[in-house]
Amino acid sequence: MNFTIDRQSLDELNLLGKFKQGSVYSLFNQVKTRGGEQLLDQMFKHPLTDEQQINQRAAIFRFFQEADLQWVFDPLQVAQMHEYIDTSSSKNRISNYAGILMKKTLSALTRDERYKSLIQGMQATIMTLKKCLGIVELLHTMGGPFQYRNQEIRAIVHNGQLASLIETDIYSNISVRKIAVYDHLLKHTFNQEITSVLHFIAELDVNISIGQVADRHGLTWASALPKQANTLQARNLRHPCINKAVGNEIGMQQQSNVIFLTGANMAGKSTWMKTIGISVYLAHIGFPVAADWMEFSIREGIYSSINVADNIALGYSHFYAEVVRVNTAADATCTGKHLLLMFDELFKGTNVKDAYDGTLAVTEAFSEYSNCLFIVSTHIIEVGEALKGRRNIQFKFMPTLLEGGMPKYTYRLKDGITEDRQGMMIINNEGIIELIGT
């Protein structure tokens, strides 16, 4: 069972992007190695849909956070180890020795750098293995949820021949014949084991960095429940990428699986919806969330419609693009999957009457699917009045306060439907009418 999220939802929630400003990925990308970054990418792009796997991964991250383990490897040496192990050599010991001897001879006669590169790669590999031995012994004494993986690598570094090689003073004067023996051991006899060690170092890189990010930003670990529970609950849930973000509570269950959200422009509706989407996504990859506490049932996908734009290439108007988006979400809902669906300001690309009718009809239709969680926001507060007869709909709003005739936004969620109508007041405050009349 795969987790479904399309490009639009990924972009609206700003989840991916190593160099994308303010992306969620960039918040967590504190890894030190290429292997660590590749593993982080894989985790970010493939959310889990099994609650046991999610809770197990989160437990490992939490263990590293609480253990406060520090990164002991030299990233340059790890990179050299990767390059060294990936460099081909002869599988035949005699041919391998002859090849290394030739490289050494050429290095003395010309500016051939291959022998120097081989020695540096071997030195980096053995030094990295020494450090790996140290950390697996430390982890062995600590126990914890990462112990099964640690034991696999501990068995490798304690293997007789490899253990002897790790104890070698690689910076001493070693004969070419012995270098050839070491090279053959690392690249052929123990190639799979060395590759496994590199994967282990990448895991350590991710585990340590995620634990440190959680500690630095005050993040917590969400608990995953089976999808049939159909719940999402959190206290003081915040946007992880906004400094000093205001937190709110959320509580959705099967009998209250729809949130109807109202509020003025700039009151915080869109940010709140993005906060929920980001938190649910992070929870499904076992990553920490910006909350005091969070519990969720497995979702099989997320669909959002927050920043729908027109598509000139396809000849779509803004309104038609919104219709297409709702249709896509409806198709996904009809499959019976347990989804999170979020719609911000439905049908704002058309007139008020059609927007009212469309928002009402779509919200009523989606509310029939008790296996999904829905959040719908709108300016058209009259829709809320028409929906009050449905027991599974919660009504929430983001308030606007007036101070000296100017709007002030608390970003604190409240129960009910907003009565704020400050649009004309803002127009008057900006002096637009007077400007036009001059």
CSV table of C-alpha atoms in Angstrom, one decimal:
chain,number,residue,atom,x,y,z
A,1,MET,CA,0.0,0.0,0.0
A,2,ASN,CA,1.6,3.3,-1.2
A,3,PHE,CA,1.0,6.7,0.2
A,4,THR,CA,-0.5,9.0,-2.5
A,5,ILE,CA,0.4,12.6,-2.8
A,6,ASP,CA,0.7,14.5,-6.0
A,7,ARG,CA,3.0,17.3,-7.2
A,8,GLN,CA,0.4,20.1,-6.5
A,9,SER,CA,0.0,19.0,-2.8
A,10,LEU,CA,3.8,18.6,-2.4
A,11,ASP,CA,4.3,22.2,-3.8
A,12,GLU,CA,1.4,23.7,-1.8
A,13,LEU,CA,2.8,22.3,1.5
A,14,ASN,CA,6.3,23.2,0.4
A,15,LEU,CA,7.5,19.8,1.5
A,16,LEU,CA,10.4,19.0,-0.9
A,17,GLY,CA,13.3,21.0,-2.2
A,18,LYS,CA,16.9,21.0,-1.0
A,19,PHE,CA,17.5,24.6,-2.1
A,20,LYS,CA,13.9,25.8,-1.9
A,21,GLN,CA,13.5,28.6,0.6
A,22,GLY,CA,11.4,27.6,3.6
A,23,SER,CA,10.9,24.0,2.5
A,24,VAL,CA,10.2,21.4,5.2
A,25,TYR,CA,13.0,19.3,3.7
A,26,SER,CA,15.5,22.0,4.2
A,27,LEU,CA,14.6,22.2,7.9
A,28,PHE,CA,15.6,18.5,8.4
A,29,ASN,CA,18.5,18.4,5.9
A,30,GLN,CA,21.3,18.6,8.4
A,31,VAL,CA,23.1,15.5,7.4
A,32,LYS,CA,26.8,15.3,6.8
A,33,THR,CA,27.3,12.7,4.1
A,34,ARG,CA,26.2,11.9,0.6
A,35,GLY,CA,24.8,8.6,1.8
A,36,GLY,CA,22.9,10.3,4.6
A,37,GLU,CA,21.3,12.8,2.1
A,38,GLN,CA,20.3,10.0,-0.2
A,39,LEU,CA,18.6,8.1,2.6
A,40,LEU,CA,16.9,11.4,3.8
A,41,ASP,CA,15.6,11.9,0.2
A,42,GLN,CA,14.3,8.4,0.1
A,43,MET,CA,12.5,8.7,3.4
A,44,PHE,CA,11.0,12.1,2.5
A,45,LYS,CA,9.7,10.8,-0.8
A,46,HIS,CA,8.2,7.6,0.4
A,47,PRO,CA,5.9,8.0,3.5
A,48,LEU,CA,5.0,4.8,5.3
A,49,THR,CA,1.5,3.4,5.6
A,50,ASP,CA,2.1,0.8,8.3
A,51,GLU,CA,1.7,2.1,11.9
A,52,GLN,CA,4.2,-0.4,13.3
A,53,GLN,CA,6.9,0.7,10.9
A,54,ILE,CA,6.2,4.3,11.6
A,55,ASN,CA,6.3,3.9,15.3
A,56,GLN,CA,9.5,1.9,15.1
A,57,ARG,CA,11.3,4.5,13.0
A,58,ALA,CA,10.1,7.3,15.3
A,59,ALA,CA,11.3,5.3,18.3
A,60,ILE,CA,14.8,5.1,16.7
A,61,PHE,CA,14.9,8.8,16.1
A,62,ARG,CA,13.8,9.5,19.6
A,63,PHE,CA,16.4,7.1,21.0
A,64,PHE,CA,19.2,9.1,19.2
A,65,GLN,CA,17.7,12.4,20.4
A,66,GLU,CA,17.7,11.3,24.0
A,67,ALA,CA,21.1,9.6,23.7
A,68,ASP,CA,22.6,12.9,22.4
A,69,LEU,CA,25.1,11.0,20.3
A,70,GLN,CA,27.6,13.2,18.4
A,71,TRP,CA,28.8,12.7,14.9
A,72,VAL,CA,32.2,11.1,15.0
A,73,PHE,CA,33.0,10.5,11.4
A,74,ASP,CA,35.0,12.7,9.0
A,75,PRO,CA,32.7,13.5,6.1
A,76,LEU,CA,35.7,13.7,3.7
A,77,GLN,CA,37.0,10.3,4.8
A,78,VAL,CA,33.5,8.8,4.3
A,79,ALA,CA,33.3,10.3,0.8
A,80,GLN,CA,36.8,8.9,0.0
A,81,MET,CA,35.7,5.5,1.4
A,82,HIS,CA,32.8,5.5,-1.0
A,83,GLU,CA,35.0,6.4,-3.9
A,84,TYR,CA,37.6,3.8,-3.0
A,85,ILE,CA,35.1,1.0,-2.6
A,86,ASP,CA,33.5,1.9,-5.9
A,87,THR,CA,36.8,1.9,-7.8
A,88,SER,CA,37.3,-1.4,-9.7
A,89,SER,CA,40.3,-3.7,-9.3
A,90,SER,CA,41.3,-7.1,-10.4
A,91,LYS,CA,39.6,-10.0,-8.7
A,92,ASN,CA,42.7,-12.1,-9.1
A,93,ARG,CA,45.2,-11.4,-6.3
A,94,ILE,CA,48.3,-11.7,-8.4
A,95,SER,CA,46.9,-9.4,-11.1
A,96,ASN,CA,45.8,-7.0,-8.4
A,97,TYR,CA,49.3,-6.9,-6.9
A,98,ALA,CA,50.8,-6.3,-10.3
A,99,GLY,CA,48.4,-3.5,-11.0
A,100,ILE,CA,49.2,-1.7,-7.7
A,101,LEU,CA,52.9,-2.2,-8.2
A,102,MET,CA,52.6,-0.6,-11.7
A,103,LYS,CA,50.7,2.4,-10.2
A,104,LYS,CA,53.4,2.9,-7.6
A,105,THR,CA,56.2,2.7,-10.2
A,106,LEU,CA,54.4,5.2,-12.4
A,107,SER,CA,53.8,7.6,-9.5
A,108,ALA,CA,57.6,7.7,-8.9
A,109,LEU,CA,58.4,8.2,-12.6
A,110,THR,CA,55.5,10.5,-13.6
A,111,ARG,CA,52.8,12.6,-12.1
A,112,ASP,CA,50.4,9.6,-12.1
A,113,GLU,CA,48.1,10.1,-9.0
A,114,ARG,CA,46.4,6.7,-9.0
A,115,TYR,CA,48.7,5.1,-6.4
A,116,LYS,CA,48.4,8.1,-4.1
A,117,SER,CA,44.6,8.1,-4.5
A,118,LEU,CA,44.5,4.3,-3.8
A,119,ILE,CA,46.5,4.8,-0.5
A,120,GLN,CA,44.4,7.7,0.6
A,121,GLY,CA,41.2,5.8,-0.1
A,122,MET,CA,42.4,2.8,1.8
A,123,GLN,CA,43.5,5.0,4.7
A,124,ALA,CA,40.1,6.7,4.8
A,125,THR,CA,38.4,3.4,4.7
A,126,ILE,CA,40.3,1.9,7.6
A,127,MET,CA,40.0,5.0,9.7
A,128,THR,CA,36.3,5.1,9.1
A,129,LEU,CA,36.0,1.4,10.1
A,130,LYS,CA,37.9,2.2,13.3
A,131,LYS,CA,35.4,4.9,14.2
A,132,CYS,CA,32.5,2.6,13.2
A,133,LEU,CA,33.9,0.0,15.6
A,134,GLY,CA,33.9,2.6,18.4
A,135,ILE,CA,30.3,3.7,17.9
A,136,VAL,CA,28.9,0.2,17.5
A,137,GLU,CA,30.5,-0.8,20.8
A,138,LEU,CA,29.0,2.3,22.5
A,139,LEU,CA,25.6,1.5,21.0
A,140,HIS,CA,26.0,-2.1,22.1
A,141,THR,CA,26.1,-1.0,25.8
A,142,MET,CA,23.1,1.2,25.4
A,143,GLY,CA,20.5,-1.2,24.0
A,144,GLY,CA,17.5,0.5,22.5
A,145,PRO,CA,15.4,0.1,19.3
A,146,PHE,CA,18.4,0.4,17.0
A,147,GLN,CA,20.2,-2.6,18.5
A,148,TYR,CA,19.1,-5.1,15.9
A,149,ARG,CA,20.8,-3.1,13.1
A,150,ASN,CA,23.8,-2.3,15.3
A,151,GLN,CA,24.4,-6.0,16.0
A,152,GLU,CA,24.5,-6.7,12.3
A,153,ILE,CA,27.4,-4.2,11.8
A,154,ARG,CA,29.1,-5.3,15.0
A,155,ALA,CA,29.3,-8.8,13.7
A,156,ILE,CA,31.0,-7.5,10.5
A,157,VAL,CA,33.6,-5.3,12.2
A,158,HIS,CA,34.5,-8.2,14.6
A,159,ASN,CA,35.1,-10.6,11.8
A,160,GLY,CA,38.6,-12.1,12.1
A,161,GLN,CA,40.3,-10.8,9.0
A,162,LEU,CA,38.5,-7.5,8.9
A,163,ALA,CA,39.1,-6.9,12.6
A,164,SER,CA,42.8,-7.5,12.1
A,165,LEU,CA,42.8,-5.0,9.2
A,166,ILE,CA,41.0,-2.4,11.3
A,167,GLU,CA,43.8,-2.6,13.9
A,168,THR,CA,46.4,-1.9,11.3
A,169,ASP,CA,48.4,1.3,11.5
A,170,ILE,CA,47.6,2.3,8.0
A,171,TYR,CA,49.9,5.4,8.1
A,172,SER,CA,53.0,3.3,8.8
A,173,ASN,CA,55.4,2.1,6.0
A,174,ILE,CA,53.5,-0.9,4.5
A,175,SER,CA,54.8,-3.0,1.6
A,176,VAL,CA,53.1,-3.0,-1.7
A,177,ARG,CA,52.4,-6.7,-1.3
A,178,LYS,CA,50.5,-6.1,1.9
A,179,ILE,CA,48.7,-3.1,0.4
A,180,ALA,CA,47.5,-5.4,-2.4
A,181,VAL,CA,46.3,-7.9,0.2
A,182,TYR,CA,44.3,-5.2,2.0
A,183,ASP,CA,42.9,-3.8,-1.2
A,184,HIS,CA,41.7,-7.3,-2.3
A,185,LEU,CA,40.1,-7.9,1.1
A,186,LEU,CA,38.2,-4.5,1.2
A,187,LYS,CA,37.1,-4.5,-2.5
A,188,HIS,CA,36.3,-8.2,-3.0
A,189,THR,CA,36.4,-10.5,0.0
A,190,PHE,CA,34.4,-8.0,2.2
A,191,ASN,CA,32.9,-5.8,-0.5
A,192,GLN,CA,29.3,-6.5,0.6
A,193,GLU,CA,30.1,-6.1,4.2
A,194,ILE,CA,31.9,-2.8,3.6
A,195,THR,CA,28.9,-1.6,1.6
A,196,SER,CA,26.7,-2.5,4.5
A,197,VAL,CA,28.9,-0.5,6.8
A,198,LEU,CA,28.5,2.6,4.5
A,199,HIS,CA,24.7,2.2,4.6
A,200,PHE,CA,24.9,2.0,8.4
A,201,ILE,CA,26.9,5.2,8.5
A,202,ALA,CA,24.2,6.9,6.4
A,203,GLU,CA,21.6,5.6,8.9
A,204,LEU,CA,23.6,7.0,11.8
A,205,ASP,CA,23.9,10.3,9.9
A,206,VAL,CA,20.1,10.6,9.5
A,207,ASN,CA,19.3,9.3,12.9
A,208,ILE,CA,21.7,11.7,14.7
A,209,SER,CA,20.7,14.7,12.6
A,210,ILE,CA,16.9,14.2,12.9
A,211,GLY,CA,17.3,13.7,16.7
A,212,GLN,CA,19.3,17.0,16.9
A,213,VAL,CA,16.7,18.9,14.8
A,214,ALA,CA,13.9,17.6,17.1
A,215,ASP,CA,15.9,18.8,20.1
A,216,ARG,CA,16.8,22.2,18.7
A,217,HIS,CA,13.3,23.1,17.5
A,218,GLY,CA,11.3,21.6,20.4
A,219,LEU,CA,9.6,19.0,18.2
A,220,THR,CA,7.8,15.9,19.4
A,221,TRP,CA,7.0,12.4,18.2
A,222,ALA,CA,3.6,11.5,16.9
A,223,SER,CA,2.0,8.1,17.7
A,224,ALA,CA,0.6,6.1,14.7
A,225,LEU,CA,-2.7,4.2,15.0
A,226,PRO,CA,-4.4,1.8,12.5
A,227,LYS,CA,-6.2,3.6,9.7
A,228,GLN,CA,-9.6,2.2,10.9
A,229,ALA,CA,-9.3,4.5,14.0
A,230,ASN,CA,-9.8,7.5,11.6
A,231,THR,CA,-8.5,10.1,14.0
A,232,LEU,CA,-6.2,13.0,14.1
A,233,GLN,CA,-5.5,14.7,17.4
A,234,ALA,CA,-2.8,17.2,18.5
A,235,ARG,CA,-2.1,19.8,21.1
A,236,ASN,CA,-0.3,23.1,20.3
A,237,LEU,CA,0.2,22.0,16.7
A,238,ARG,CA,2.4,24.5,14.9
A,239,HIS,CA,4.0,25.2,11.5
A,240,PRO,CA,7.5,23.8,11.8
A,241,CYS,CA,9.1,26.3,9.5
A,242,ILE,CA,7.6,29.5,10.9
A,243,ASN,CA,9.6,31.1,13.8
A,244,LYS,CA,7.4,31.5,16.9
A,245,ALA,CA,4.4,30.1,15.1
A,246,VAL,CA,1.1,30.1,17.0
A,247,GLY,CA,-0.1,26.6,17.9
A,248,ASN,CA,-3.7,25.3,18.0
A,249,GLU,CA,-5.5,22.1,18.9
A,250,ILE,CA,-7.1,19.7,16.5
A,251,GLY,CA,-9.4,16.8,17.2
A,252,MET,CA,-10.9,14.8,14.4
A,253,GLN,CA,-12.7,11.4,14.8
A,254,GLN,CA,-15.0,9.3,12.6
A,255,GLN,CA,-18.0,11.1,14.0
A,256,SER,CA,-16.5,14.6,13.5
A,257,ASN,CA,-14.3,14.1,10.5
A,258,VAL,CA,-15.0,17.4,8.7
A,259,ILE,CA,-13.8,20.8,9.7
A,260,PHE,CA,-15.5,23.8,8.2
A,261,LEU,CA,-13.1,26.7,8.7
A,262,THR,CA,-14.0,30.4,8.3
A,263,GLY,CA,-12.2,33.6,8.8
A,264,ALA,CA,-11.1,36.8,7.1
A,265,ASN,CA,-8.2,37.2,4.7
A,266,MET,CA,-4.8,37.0,6.5
A,267,ALA,CA,-6.5,35.5,9.6
A,268,GLY,CA,-4.4,32.3,9.2
A,269,LYS,CA,-6.7,29.8,7.6
A,270,SER,CA,-4.3,28.7,4.8
A,271,THR,CA,-1.3,28.5,7.2
A,272,TRP,CA,-3.4,26.4,9.6
A,273,MET,CA,-4.3,24.0,6.8
A,274,LYS,CA,-0.7,23.8,5.6
A,275,THR,CA,0.3,23.1,9.2
A,276,ILE,CA,-2.0,20.1,9.4
A,277,GLY,CA,-1.0,18.7,6.0
A,278,ILE,CA,2.8,19.1,6.8
A,279,SER,CA,2.3,17.5,10.2
A,280,VAL,CA,0.4,14.5,8.9
A,281,TYR,CA,3.1,14.0,6.2
A,282,LEU,CA,6.0,14.2,8.6
A,283,ALA,CA,4.2,11.8,10.9
A,284,HIS,CA,4.0,9.3,8.1
A,285,ILE,CA,7.7,9.3,7.6
A,286,GLY,CA,8.3,8.9,11.3
A,287,PHE,CA,9.7,12.4,11.6
A,288,PRO,CA,9.1,14.7,14.6
A,289,VAL,CA,6.3,17.3,14.4
A,290,ALA,CA,5.9,20.8,15.9
A,291,ALA,CA,3.4,20.0,18.6
A,292,ASP,CA,3.2,19.2,22.3
A,293,TRP,CA,1.5,15.9,21.5
A,294,MET,CA,0.0,14.2,18.4
A,295,GLU,CA,-1.8,11.0,17.7
A,296,PHE,CA,-3.0,10.0,14.2
A,297,SER,CA,-4.5,7.1,12.3
A,298,ILE,CA,-2.8,6.1,9.1
A,299,ARG,CA,-3.7,8.0,6.0
A,300,GLU,CA,-3.2,6.5,2.5
A,301,GLY,CA,-2.7,9.9,0.9
A,302,ILE,CA,-3.1,13.7,1.1
A,303,TYR,CA,-4.9,15.9,-1.4
A,304,SER,CA,-4.8,19.7,-1.1
A,305,SER,CA,-6.3,22.6,-3.0
A,306,ILE,CA,-4.8,25.7,-1.5
A,307,ASN,CA,-3.0,27.7,-4.2
A,308,VAL,CA,-4.8,26.5,-7.4
A,309,ALA,CA,-3.7,28.6,-10.4
A,310,ASP,CA,-5.0,28.8,-13.9
A,311,ASN,CA,-3.2,26.8,-16.6
A,312,ILE,CA,-2.7,28.8,-19.8
A,313,ALA,CA,-1.1,25.9,-21.6
A,314,LEU,CA,-4.1,23.7,-21.2
A,315,GLY,CA,-6.6,26.6,-21.6
A,316,TYR,CA,-7.8,26.3,-18.0
A,317,SER,CA,-9.3,29.3,-16.2
A,318,HIS,CA,-8.8,29.6,-12.5
A,319,PHE,CA,-12.3,28.4,-11.9
A,320,TYR,CA,-12.0,25.4,-14.2
A,321,ALA,CA,-8.7,24.5,-12.6
A,322,GLU,CA,-10.4,24.4,-9.2
A,323,VAL,CA,-13.1,22.1,-10.7
A,324,VAL,CA,-10.5,19.8,-12.1
A,325,ARG,CA,-8.8,19.7,-8.7
A,326,VAL,CA,-11.9,18.8,-6.8
A,327,ASN,CA,-12.7,16.1,-9.4
A,328,THR,CA,-9.3,14.6,-8.9
A,329,ALA,CA,-9.8,14.5,-5.1
A,330,ALA,CA,-13.3,13.0,-5.6
A,331,ASP,CA,-11.9,10.2,-7.7
A,332,ALA,CA,-9.4,9.4,-5.0
A,333,THR,CA,-12.1,9.5,-2.3
A,334,CYS,CA,-14.3,7.1,-4.2
A,335,THR,CA,-11.6,4.4,-4.1
A,336,GLY,CA,-12.3,3.9,-0.4
A,337,LYS,CA,-8.9,5.0,0.7
A,338,HIS,CA,-8.4,6.7,4.0
A,339,LEU,CA,-7.3,10.2,3.0
A,340,LEU,CA,-6.7,13.7,4.3
A,341,LEU,CA,-8.3,16.3,1.9
A,342,MET,CA,-8.0,20.0,2.3
A,343,PHE,CA,-9.7,22.7,0.3
A,344,ASP,CA,-9.0,26.4,0.8
A,345,GLU,CA,-11.5,28.9,-0.4
A,346,LEU,CA,-13.4,26.6,-2.8
A,347,PHE,CA,-14.4,28.1,-6.1
A,348,LYS,CA,-13.1,31.6,-5.5
A,349,GLY,CA,-12.6,31.9,-9.3
A,350,THR,CA,-16.3,32.3,-9.9
A,351,ASN,CA,-19.2,34.5,-8.8
A,352,VAL,CA,-20.5,34.4,-5.2
A,353,LYS,CA,-23.8,32.5,-6.0
A,354,ASP,CA,-22.0,29.7,-7.8
A,355,ALA,CA,-19.3,29.6,-5.2
A,356,TYR,CA,-21.9,29.3,-2.4
A,357,ASP,CA,-23.7,26.5,-4.2
A,358,GLY,CA,-20.5,24.7,-5.2
A,359,THR,CA,-19.0,24.9,-1.7
A,360,LEU,CA,-22.2,23.6,-0.1
A,361,ALA,CA,-22.6,20.7,-2.5
A,362,VAL,CA,-19.0,19.6,-2.4
A,363,THR,CA,-18.8,19.8,1.4
A,364,GLU,CA,-22.0,17.8,1.8
A,365,ALA,CA,-20.8,15.2,-0.7
A,366,PHE,CA,-17.4,14.7,0.9
A,367,SER,CA,-18.9,14.6,4.4
A,368,GLU,CA,-20.6,11.3,3.4
A,369,TYR,CA,-17.2,9.5,3.4
A,370,SER,CA,-16.5,8.7,7.1
A,371,ASN,CA,-13.2,7.0,6.3
A,372,CYS,CA,-11.6,10.3,5.3
A,373,LEU,CA,-10.7,13.5,7.1
A,374,PHE,CA,-11.8,16.8,5.4
A,375,ILE,CA,-11.0,20.4,6.0
A,376,VAL,CA,-12.8,23.1,4.0
A,377,SER,CA,-12.3,26.8,4.4
A,378,THR,CA,-14.3,29.6,2.9
A,379,HIS,CA,-15.2,33.3,3.0
A,380,ILE,CA,-18.8,32.5,2.4
A,381,ILE,CA,-20.0,32.1,5.9
A,382,GLU,CA,-23.6,31.5,4.8
A,383,VAL,CA,-22.5,28.0,3.7
A,384,GLY,CA,-21.9,27.2,7.4
A,385,GLU,CA,-25.4,28.0,8.3
A,386,ALA,CA,-26.7,25.5,5.7
A,387,LEU,CA,-24.4,22.8,7.0
A,388,LYS,CA,-25.3,23.0,10.7
A,389,GLY,CA,-27.6,20.0,10.4
A,390,ARG,CA,-24.7,17.6,9.7
A,391,ARG,CA,-23.5,16.1,12.9
A,392,ASN,CA,-20.0,15.1,11.7
A,393,ILE,CA,-19.0,18.7,10.7
A,394,GLN,CA,-17.1,20.8,13.2
A,395,PHE,CA,-17.2,24.6,12.8
A,396,LYS,CA,-14.0,26.5,13.5
A,397,PHE,CA,-12.9,30.0,12.7
A,398,MET,CA,-9.8,32.3,12.9
A,399,PRO,CA,-10.9,35.5,14.6
A,400,THR,CA,-10.0,39.1,13.7
A,401,LEU,CA,-9.8,41.7,16.4
A,402,LEU,CA,-10.1,45.5,15.9
A,403,GLU,CA,-7.7,47.8,17.6
A,404,GLY,CA,-8.0,51.5,16.8
A,405,GLY,CA,-10.0,50.7,13.7
A,406,MET,CA,-7.2,48.3,12.4
A,407,PRO,CA,-7.5,44.5,12.2
A,408,LYS,CA,-5.4,42.4,14.4
A,409,TYR,CA,-5.0,38.6,13.9
A,410,THR,CA,-4.5,36.2,16.9
A,411,TYR,CA,-4.2,33.0,14.8
A,412,ARG,CA,-6.0,31.3,17.6
A,413,LEU,CA,-8.6,28.8,16.5
A,414,LYS,CA,-12.1,29.2,18.0
A,415,ASP,CA,-15.3,27.2,17.8
A,416,GLY,CA,-18.1,28.4,15.6
A,417,ILE,CA,-18.5,30.5,12.4
A,418,THR,CA,-16.9,33.9,12.1
A,419,GLU,CA,-19.0,37.0,11.9
A,420,ASP,CA,-16.0,39.1,10.9
A,421,ARG,CA,-16.6,41.3,7.8
A,422,GLN,CA,-13.7,43.7,7.6
A,423,GLY,CA,-13.2,43.8,3.8
A,424,MET,CA,-14.8,47.2,3.3
A,425,MET,CA,-13.1,48.6,6.4
A,426,ILE,CA,-9.7,47.6,5.0
A,427,ILE,CA,-10.6,49.3,1.7
A,428,ASN,CA,-11.5,52.4,3.5
A,429,ASN,CA,-8.4,52.3,5.7
A,430,GLU,CA,-6.2,52.2,2.6
A,431,GLY,CA,-8.0,55.3,1.2
A,432,ILE,CA,-8.8,53.5,-2.1
A,433,ILE,CA,-12.1,55.3,-2.7
A,434,GLU,CA,-10.6,58.7,-2.0
A,435,LEU,CA,-7.7,57.9,-4.3
A,436,ILE,CA,-10.0,56.9,-7.2
A,437,GLY,CA,-12.2,60.0,-6.7
A,438,THR,CA,-9.2,62.4,-7.1
